[in-house]
mmCIF file of C-alpha atoms and ligand atoms in Angstrom:
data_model
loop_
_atom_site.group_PDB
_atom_site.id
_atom_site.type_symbol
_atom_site.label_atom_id
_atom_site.label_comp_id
_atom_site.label_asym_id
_atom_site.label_seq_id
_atom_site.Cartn_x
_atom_site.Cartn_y
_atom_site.Cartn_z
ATOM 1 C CA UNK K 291 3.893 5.808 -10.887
ATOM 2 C CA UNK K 292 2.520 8.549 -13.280
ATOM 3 C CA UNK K 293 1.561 6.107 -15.522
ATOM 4 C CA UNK K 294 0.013 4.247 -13.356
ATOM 5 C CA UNK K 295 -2.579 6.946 -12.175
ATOM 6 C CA UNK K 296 -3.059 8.131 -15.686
ATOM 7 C CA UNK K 297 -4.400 4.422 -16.439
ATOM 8 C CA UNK K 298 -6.420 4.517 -12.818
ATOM 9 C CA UNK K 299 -8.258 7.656 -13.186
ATOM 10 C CA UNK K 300 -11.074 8.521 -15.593
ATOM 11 C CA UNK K 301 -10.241 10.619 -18.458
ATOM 12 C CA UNK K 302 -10.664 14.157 -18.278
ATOM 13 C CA UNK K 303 -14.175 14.105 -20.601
ATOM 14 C CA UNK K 304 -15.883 10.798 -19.203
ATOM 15 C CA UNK K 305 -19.386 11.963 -17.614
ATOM 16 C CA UNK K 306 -19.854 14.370 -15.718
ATOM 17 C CA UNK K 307 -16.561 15.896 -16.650
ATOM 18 C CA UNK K 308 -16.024 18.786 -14.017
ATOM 19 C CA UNK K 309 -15.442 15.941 -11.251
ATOM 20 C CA UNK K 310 -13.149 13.751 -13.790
ATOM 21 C CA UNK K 311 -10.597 17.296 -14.465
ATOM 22 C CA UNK K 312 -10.583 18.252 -10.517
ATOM 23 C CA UNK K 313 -9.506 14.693 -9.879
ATOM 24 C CA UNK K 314 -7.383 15.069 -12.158
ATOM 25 C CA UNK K 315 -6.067 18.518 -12.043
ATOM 26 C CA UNK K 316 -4.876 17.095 -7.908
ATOM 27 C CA UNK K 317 -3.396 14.022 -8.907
ATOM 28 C CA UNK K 318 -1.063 15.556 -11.716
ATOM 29 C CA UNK K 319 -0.044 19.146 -9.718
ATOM 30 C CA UNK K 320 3.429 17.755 -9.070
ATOM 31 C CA UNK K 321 3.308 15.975 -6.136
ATOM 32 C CA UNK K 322 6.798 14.140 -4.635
ATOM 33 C CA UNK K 323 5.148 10.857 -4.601
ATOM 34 C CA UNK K 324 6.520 10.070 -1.368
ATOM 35 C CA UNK K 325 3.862 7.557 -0.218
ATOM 36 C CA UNK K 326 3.615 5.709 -2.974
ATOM 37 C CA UNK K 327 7.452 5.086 -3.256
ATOM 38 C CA UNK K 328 7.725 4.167 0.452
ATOM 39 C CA UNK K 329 5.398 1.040 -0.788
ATOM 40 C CA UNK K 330 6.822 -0.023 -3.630
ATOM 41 C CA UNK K 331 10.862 0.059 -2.042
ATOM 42 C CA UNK K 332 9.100 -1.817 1.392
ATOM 43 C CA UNK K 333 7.520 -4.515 -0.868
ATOM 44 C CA UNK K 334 10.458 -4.428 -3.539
ATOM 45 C CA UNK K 335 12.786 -5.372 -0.321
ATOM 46 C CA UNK K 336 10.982 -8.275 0.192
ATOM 47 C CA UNK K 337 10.720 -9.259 -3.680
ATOM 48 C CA UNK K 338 6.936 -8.136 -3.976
ATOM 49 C CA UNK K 339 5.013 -8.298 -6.888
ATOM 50 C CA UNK K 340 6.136 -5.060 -8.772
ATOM 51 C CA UNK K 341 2.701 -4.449 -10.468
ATOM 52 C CA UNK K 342 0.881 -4.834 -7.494
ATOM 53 C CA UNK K 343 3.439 -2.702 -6.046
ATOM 54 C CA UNK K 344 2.993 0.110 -8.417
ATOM 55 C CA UNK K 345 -1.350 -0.036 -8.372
ATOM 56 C CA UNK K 346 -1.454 -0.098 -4.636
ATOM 57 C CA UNK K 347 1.258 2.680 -4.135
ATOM 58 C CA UNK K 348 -0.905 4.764 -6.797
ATOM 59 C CA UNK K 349 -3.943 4.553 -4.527
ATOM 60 C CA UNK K 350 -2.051 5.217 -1.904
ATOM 61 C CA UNK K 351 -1.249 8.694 -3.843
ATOM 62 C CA UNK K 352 -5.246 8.895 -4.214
ATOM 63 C CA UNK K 353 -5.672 9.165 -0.779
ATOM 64 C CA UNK K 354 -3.405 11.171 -0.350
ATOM 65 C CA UNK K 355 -4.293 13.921 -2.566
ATOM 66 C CA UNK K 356 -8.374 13.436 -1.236
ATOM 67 C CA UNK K 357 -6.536 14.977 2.037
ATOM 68 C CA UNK K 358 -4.756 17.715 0.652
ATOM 69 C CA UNK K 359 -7.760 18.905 -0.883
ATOM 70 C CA UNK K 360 -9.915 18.380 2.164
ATOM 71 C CA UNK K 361 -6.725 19.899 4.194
ATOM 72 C CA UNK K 362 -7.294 23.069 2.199
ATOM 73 C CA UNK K 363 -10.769 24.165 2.183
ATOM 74 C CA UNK K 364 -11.996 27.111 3.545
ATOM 75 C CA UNK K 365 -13.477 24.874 6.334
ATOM 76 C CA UNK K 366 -10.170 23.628 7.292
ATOM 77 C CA UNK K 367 -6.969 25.666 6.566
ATOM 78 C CA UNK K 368 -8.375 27.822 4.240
ATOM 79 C CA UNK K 369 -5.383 27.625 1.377
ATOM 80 C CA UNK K 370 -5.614 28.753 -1.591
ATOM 81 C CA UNK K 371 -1.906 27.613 -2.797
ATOM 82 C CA UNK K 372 -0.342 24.034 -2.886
ATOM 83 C CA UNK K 373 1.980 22.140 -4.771
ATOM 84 C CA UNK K 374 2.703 25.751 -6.219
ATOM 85 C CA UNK K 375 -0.515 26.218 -7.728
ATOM 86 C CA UNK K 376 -4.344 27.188 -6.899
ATOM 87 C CA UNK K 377 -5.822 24.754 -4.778
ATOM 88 C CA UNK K 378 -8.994 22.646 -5.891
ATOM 89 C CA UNK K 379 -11.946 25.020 -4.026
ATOM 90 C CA UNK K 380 -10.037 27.740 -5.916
ATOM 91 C CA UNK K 381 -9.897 26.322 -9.311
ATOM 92 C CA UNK K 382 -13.504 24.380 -9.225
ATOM 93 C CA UNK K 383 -15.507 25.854 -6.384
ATOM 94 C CA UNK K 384 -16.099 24.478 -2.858
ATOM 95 C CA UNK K 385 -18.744 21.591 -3.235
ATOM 96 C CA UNK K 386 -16.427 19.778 -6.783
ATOM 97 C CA UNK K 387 -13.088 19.782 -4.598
ATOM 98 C CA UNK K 388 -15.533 18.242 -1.476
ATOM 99 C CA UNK K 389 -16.803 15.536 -3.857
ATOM 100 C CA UNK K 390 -13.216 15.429 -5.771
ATOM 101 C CA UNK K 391 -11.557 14.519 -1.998
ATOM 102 C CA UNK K 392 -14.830 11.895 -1.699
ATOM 103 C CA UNK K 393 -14.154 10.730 -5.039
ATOM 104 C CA UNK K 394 -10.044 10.245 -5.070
ATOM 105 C CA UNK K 395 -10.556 8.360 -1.324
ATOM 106 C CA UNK K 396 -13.628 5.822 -2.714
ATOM 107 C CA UNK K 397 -11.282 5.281 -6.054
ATOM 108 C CA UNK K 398 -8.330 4.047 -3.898
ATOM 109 C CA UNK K 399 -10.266 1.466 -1.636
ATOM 110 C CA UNK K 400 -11.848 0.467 -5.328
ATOM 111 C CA UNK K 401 -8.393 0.085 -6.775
ATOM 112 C CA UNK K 402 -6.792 -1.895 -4.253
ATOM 113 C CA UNK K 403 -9.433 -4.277 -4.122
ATOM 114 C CA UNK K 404 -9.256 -4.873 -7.596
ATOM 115 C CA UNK K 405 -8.204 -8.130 -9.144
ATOM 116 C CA UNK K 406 -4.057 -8.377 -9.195
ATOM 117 C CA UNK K 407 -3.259 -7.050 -5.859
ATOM 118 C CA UNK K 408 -2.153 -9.699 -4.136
ATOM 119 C CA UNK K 409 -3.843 -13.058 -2.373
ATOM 120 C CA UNK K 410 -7.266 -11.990 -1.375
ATOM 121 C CA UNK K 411 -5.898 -12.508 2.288
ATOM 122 C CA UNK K 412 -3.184 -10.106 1.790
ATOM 123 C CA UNK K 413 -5.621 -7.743 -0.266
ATOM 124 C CA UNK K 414 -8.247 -7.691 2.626
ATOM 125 C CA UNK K 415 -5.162 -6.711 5.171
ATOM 126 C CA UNK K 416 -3.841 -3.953 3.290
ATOM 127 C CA UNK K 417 -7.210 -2.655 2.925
ATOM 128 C CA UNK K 418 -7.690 -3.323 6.831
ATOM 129 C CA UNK K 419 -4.543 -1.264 7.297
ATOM 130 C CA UNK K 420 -4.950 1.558 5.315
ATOM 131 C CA UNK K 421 -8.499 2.166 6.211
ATOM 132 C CA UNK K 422 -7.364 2.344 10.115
ATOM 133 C CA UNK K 423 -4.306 4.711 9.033
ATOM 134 C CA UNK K 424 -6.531 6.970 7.979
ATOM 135 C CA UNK K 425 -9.315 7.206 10.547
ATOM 136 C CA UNK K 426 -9.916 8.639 13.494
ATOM 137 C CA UNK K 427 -8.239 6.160 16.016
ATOM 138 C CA UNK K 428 -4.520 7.524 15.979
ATOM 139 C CA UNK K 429 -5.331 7.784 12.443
ATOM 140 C CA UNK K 430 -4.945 10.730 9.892
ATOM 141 C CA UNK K 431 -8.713 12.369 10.253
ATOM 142 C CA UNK K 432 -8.274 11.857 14.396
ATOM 143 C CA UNK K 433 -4.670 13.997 13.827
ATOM 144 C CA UNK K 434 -6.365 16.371 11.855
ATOM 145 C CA UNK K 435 -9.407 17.027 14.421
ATOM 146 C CA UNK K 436 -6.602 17.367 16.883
ATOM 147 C CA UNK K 437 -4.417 19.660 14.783
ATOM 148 C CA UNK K 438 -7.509 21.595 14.095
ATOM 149 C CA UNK K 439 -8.793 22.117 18.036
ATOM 150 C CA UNK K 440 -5.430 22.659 19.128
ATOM 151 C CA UNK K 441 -4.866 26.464 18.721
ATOM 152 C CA UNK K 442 -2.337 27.399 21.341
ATOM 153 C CA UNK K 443 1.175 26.836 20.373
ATOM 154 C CA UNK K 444 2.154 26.097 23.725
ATOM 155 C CA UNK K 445 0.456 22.906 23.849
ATOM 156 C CA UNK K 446 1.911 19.832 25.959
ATOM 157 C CA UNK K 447 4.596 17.522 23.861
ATOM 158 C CA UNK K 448 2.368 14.914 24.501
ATOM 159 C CA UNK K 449 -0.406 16.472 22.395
ATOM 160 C CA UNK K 450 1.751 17.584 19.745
ATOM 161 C CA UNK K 451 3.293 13.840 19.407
ATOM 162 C CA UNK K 452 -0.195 12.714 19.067
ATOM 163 C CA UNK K 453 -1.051 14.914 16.364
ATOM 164 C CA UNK K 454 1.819 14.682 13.731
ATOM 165 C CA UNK K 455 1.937 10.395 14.251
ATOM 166 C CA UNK K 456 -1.455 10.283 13.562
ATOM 167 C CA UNK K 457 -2.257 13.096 10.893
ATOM 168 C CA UNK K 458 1.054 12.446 9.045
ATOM 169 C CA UNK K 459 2.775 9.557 10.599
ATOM 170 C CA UNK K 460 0.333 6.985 10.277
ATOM 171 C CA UNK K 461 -0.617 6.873 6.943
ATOM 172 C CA UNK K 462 3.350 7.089 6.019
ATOM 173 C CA UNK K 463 3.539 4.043 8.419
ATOM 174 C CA UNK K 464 0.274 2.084 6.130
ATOM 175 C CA UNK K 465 2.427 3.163 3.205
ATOM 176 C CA UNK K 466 5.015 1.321 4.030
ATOM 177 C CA UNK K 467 3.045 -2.144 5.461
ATOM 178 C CA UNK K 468 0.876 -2.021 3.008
ATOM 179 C CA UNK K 469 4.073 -2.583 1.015
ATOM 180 C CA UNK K 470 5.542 -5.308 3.155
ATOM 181 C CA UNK K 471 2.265 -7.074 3.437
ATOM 182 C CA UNK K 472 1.785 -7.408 -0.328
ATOM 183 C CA UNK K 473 5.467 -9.323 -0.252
ATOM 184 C CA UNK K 474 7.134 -12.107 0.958
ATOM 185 C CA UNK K 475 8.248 -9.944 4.620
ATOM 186 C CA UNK K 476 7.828 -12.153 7.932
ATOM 187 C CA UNK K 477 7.160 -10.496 11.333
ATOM 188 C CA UNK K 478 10.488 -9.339 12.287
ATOM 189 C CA UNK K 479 10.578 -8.214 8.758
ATOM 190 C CA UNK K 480 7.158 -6.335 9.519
ATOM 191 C CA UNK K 481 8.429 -5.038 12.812
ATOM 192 C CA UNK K 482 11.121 -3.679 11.141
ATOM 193 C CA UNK K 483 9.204 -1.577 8.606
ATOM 194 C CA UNK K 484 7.259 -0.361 11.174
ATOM 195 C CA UNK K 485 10.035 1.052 13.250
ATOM 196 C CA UNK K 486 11.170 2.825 10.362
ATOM 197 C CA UNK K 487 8.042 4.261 9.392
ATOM 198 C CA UNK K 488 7.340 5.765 12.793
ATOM 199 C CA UNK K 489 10.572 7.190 12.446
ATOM 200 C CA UNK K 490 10.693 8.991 9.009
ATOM 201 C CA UNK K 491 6.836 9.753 9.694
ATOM 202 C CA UNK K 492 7.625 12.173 12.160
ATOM 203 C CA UNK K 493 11.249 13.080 11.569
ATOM 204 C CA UNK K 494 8.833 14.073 8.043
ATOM 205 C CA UNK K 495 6.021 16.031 9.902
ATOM 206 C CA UNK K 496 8.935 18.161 11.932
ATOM 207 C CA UNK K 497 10.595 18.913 8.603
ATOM 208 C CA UNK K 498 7.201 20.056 7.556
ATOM 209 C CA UNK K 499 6.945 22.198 10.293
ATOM 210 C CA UNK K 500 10.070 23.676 9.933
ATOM 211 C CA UNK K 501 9.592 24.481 6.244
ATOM 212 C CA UNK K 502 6.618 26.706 7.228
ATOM 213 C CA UNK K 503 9.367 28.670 9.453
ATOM 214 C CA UNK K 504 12.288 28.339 7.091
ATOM 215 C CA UNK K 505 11.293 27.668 3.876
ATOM 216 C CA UNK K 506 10.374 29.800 0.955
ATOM 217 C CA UNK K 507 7.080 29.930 -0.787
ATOM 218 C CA UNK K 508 8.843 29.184 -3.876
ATOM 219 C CA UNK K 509 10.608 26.064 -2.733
ATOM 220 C CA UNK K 510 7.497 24.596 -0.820
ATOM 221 C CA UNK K 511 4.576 25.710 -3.082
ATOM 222 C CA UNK K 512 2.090 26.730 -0.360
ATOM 223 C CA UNK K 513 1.328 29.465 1.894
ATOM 224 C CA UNK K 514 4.033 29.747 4.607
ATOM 225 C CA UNK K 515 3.968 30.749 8.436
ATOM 226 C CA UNK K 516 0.610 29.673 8.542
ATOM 227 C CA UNK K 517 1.145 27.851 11.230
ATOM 228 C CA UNK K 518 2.451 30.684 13.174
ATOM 229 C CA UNK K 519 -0.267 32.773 12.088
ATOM 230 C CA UNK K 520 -3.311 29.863 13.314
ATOM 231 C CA UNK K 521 -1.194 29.705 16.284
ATOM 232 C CA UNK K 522 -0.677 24.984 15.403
ATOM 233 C CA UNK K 523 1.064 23.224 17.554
ATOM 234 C CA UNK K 524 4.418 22.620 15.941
ATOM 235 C CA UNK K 525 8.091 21.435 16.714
ATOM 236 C CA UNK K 526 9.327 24.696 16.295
ATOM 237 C CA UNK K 527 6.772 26.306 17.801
ATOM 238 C CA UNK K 528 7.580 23.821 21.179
ATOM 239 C CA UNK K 529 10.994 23.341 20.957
ATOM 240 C CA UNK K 530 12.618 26.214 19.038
ATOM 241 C CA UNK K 531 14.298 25.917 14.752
ATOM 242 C CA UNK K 532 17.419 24.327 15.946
ATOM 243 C CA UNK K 533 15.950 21.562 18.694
ATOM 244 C CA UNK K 534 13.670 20.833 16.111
ATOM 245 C CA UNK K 535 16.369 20.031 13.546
ATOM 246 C CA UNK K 536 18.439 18.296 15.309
ATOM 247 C CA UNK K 537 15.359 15.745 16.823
ATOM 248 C CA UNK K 538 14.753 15.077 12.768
ATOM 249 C CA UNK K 539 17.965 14.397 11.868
ATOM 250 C CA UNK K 540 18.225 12.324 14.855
ATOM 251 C CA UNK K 541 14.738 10.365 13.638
ATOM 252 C CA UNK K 542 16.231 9.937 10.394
ATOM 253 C CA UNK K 543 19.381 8.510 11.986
ATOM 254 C CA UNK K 544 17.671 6.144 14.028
ATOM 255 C CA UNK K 545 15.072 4.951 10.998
ATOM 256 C CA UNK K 546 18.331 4.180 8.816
ATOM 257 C CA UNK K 547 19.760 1.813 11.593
ATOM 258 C CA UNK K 548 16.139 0.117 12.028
ATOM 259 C CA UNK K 549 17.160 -0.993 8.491
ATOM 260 C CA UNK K 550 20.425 -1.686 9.056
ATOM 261 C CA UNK K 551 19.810 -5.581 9.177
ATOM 262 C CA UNK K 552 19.231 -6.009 5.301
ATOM 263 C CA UNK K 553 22.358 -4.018 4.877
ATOM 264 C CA UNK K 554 23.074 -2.567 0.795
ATOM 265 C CA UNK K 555 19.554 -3.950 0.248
ATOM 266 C CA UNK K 556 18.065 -0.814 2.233
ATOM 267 C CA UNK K 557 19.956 2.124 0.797
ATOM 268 C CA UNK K 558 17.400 3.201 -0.863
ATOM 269 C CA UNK K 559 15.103 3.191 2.254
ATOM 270 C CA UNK K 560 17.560 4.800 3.972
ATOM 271 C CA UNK K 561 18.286 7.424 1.811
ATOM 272 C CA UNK K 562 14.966 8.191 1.900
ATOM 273 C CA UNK K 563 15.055 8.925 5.298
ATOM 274 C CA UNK K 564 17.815 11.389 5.100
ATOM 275 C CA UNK K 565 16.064 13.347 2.192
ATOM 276 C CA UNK K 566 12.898 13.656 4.250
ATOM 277 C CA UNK K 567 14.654 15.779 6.435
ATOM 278 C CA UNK K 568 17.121 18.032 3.826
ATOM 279 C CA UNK K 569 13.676 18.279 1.707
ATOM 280 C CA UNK K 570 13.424 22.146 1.070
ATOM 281 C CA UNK K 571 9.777 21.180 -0.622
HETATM 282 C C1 FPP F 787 2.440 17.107 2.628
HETATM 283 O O1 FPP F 787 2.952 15.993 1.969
HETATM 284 C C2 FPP F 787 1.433 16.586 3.547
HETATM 285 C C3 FPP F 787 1.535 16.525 4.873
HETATM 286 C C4 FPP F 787 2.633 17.157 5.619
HETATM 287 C C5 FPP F 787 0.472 15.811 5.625
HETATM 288 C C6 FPP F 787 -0.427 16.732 6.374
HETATM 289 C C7 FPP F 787 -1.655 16.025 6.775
HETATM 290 C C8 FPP F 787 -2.824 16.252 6.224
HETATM 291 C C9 FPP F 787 -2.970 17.255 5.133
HETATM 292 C C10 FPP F 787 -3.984 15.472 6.722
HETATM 293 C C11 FPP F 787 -5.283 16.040 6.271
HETATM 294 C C12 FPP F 787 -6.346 15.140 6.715
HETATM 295 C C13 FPP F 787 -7.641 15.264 6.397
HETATM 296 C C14 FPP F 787 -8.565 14.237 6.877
HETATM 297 C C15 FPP F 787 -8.178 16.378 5.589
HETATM 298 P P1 FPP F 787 4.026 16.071 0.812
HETATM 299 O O2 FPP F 787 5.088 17.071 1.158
HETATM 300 O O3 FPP F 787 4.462 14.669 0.517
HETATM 301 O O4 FPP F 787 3.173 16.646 -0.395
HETATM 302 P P2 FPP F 787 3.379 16.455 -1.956
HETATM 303 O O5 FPP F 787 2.625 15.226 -2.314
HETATM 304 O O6 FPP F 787 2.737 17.701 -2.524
HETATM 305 O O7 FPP F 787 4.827 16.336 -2.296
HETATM 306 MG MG1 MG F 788 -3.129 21.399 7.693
#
């Protein structure tokens, strides 16, 4: 997958260079790649094209590094740590990690609809998908204007559902179809997927919340109790550290038994379910 970003983005001295480095400088600060293996193993269970596989799930990590950035400005949460290092505003000033976010999201939609990806059809759909995962109908910028006008922790479950499926869940969810789409899955197949994803995509935001409660700086790489601090709506915040754990694991459970039906062909799926919610990063 690292390979396959190094080949997508523009080297570090290609004109003008200072947007080229804090593209750069994102991409490589040692993210899990979490998205972009959820679309290779969907498509790879349904014998997709591997190369295709591996350039789509590499945009997939464009985006989302454009909203990490964007998630940290001073604007938003105002972080000046991630991935265990200083965050793009910090390293290159305000307006180059703006334009870096602008510049990582344009370079996905761009790399996807390159030549290789698939029929056209199945090109156009991914890009149809993706583009609604991330938007602001129960997509990830709609979560994240929630998240962001939601300041008292003891907001209704029904908010707080909203928020992680769409600011986290979603795009997990695309991840995963965009996957299945560029392979040979058929609608139960589809279905499927998409019961999973909505089950690891928030079983993965309440881990995240919990981290910010439990974890250590050291082990996550970002500022924690933040959300505590901004007073977010979060699972612990709603329904206490050990509810909270117990609802993930039970997520997890459940989006290993959506898979169930392919049997030894899933494990890998599956296991990434149950490391989404022992992640201690
Ligand atoms: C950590 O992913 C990321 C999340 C928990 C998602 C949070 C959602 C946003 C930041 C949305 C922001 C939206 C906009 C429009 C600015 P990870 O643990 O996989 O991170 P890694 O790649 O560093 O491993
Ligand atoms: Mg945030």
């Amino acid at each position: 997958m690292d390979a396959e970003l190094e080949r997508i983005l523009p080297s570090d001295d290609e004109y003008p260079p200072s947007i080229h480095k804090a593209m750069r400088y994102s991409v490589f600060a040692g993210g899990k790649r979490l998205r972009p293996t959820l679309c290779l193993e969907a498509g790879r269970l349904f014998a997709g094209d591997e190369k295709a596989l591996l350039r789509v799930g590499s945009a997939l990590e464009l985006i989302h590094t454009y909203s990490l950035i964007h998630d940290d400005l001073p604007a938003l949460d105002n972080d000046d740590l991630r991935r265990g290092k200083p965050t793009s505003h910090v390293v290159f000033g305000e307006a180059t990690a703006i334009l870096a976010g602008d510049a990582l999201l344009t370079l996905a939609f761009e790399t996807i609809a390159g030549a290789g990806n698939g029929t056209p059809d199945q090109t156009v759909r991914v890009i149809h998908e993706l583009a609604h995962a991330i938007g602001t109908i129960r997509g990830m910028v709609g979560g994240q204007v929630a998240d962001m006008e939601t300041t008292d922790t003891t907001g209704d479950v029904a908010r707080l559902e909203y928020i992680h499926s769409a600011k986290t869940g979603a795009f997990m969810r695309a991840a995963l179809r965009s996957g299945a789409l560029l392979s040979a899955a058929n609608k139960d197949d589809l279905a499927r997927i998409t019961t999973y994803g909505d089950k690891i995509g928030l079983a993965f935001q309440i881990a995240d919340d919990l981290l910010d409660v439990t974890g250590t700086e050291a082990e996550v790489g970002k500022t924690i109790g933040k959300d505590q601090q901004q007073h977010k709506a979060t699972y612990p915040a709603l329904h206490g550290v050990e509810a909270s754990k117990r609802i993930a694991a039970q997520l997890a459970d459940e989006a290993c038994e959506a898979l169930a039906h392919y049997g030894e062909r899933a494990e890998i799926l599956q296991g990434i379910a149950l490391y989404i919610v022992g992640r201690r990063q």
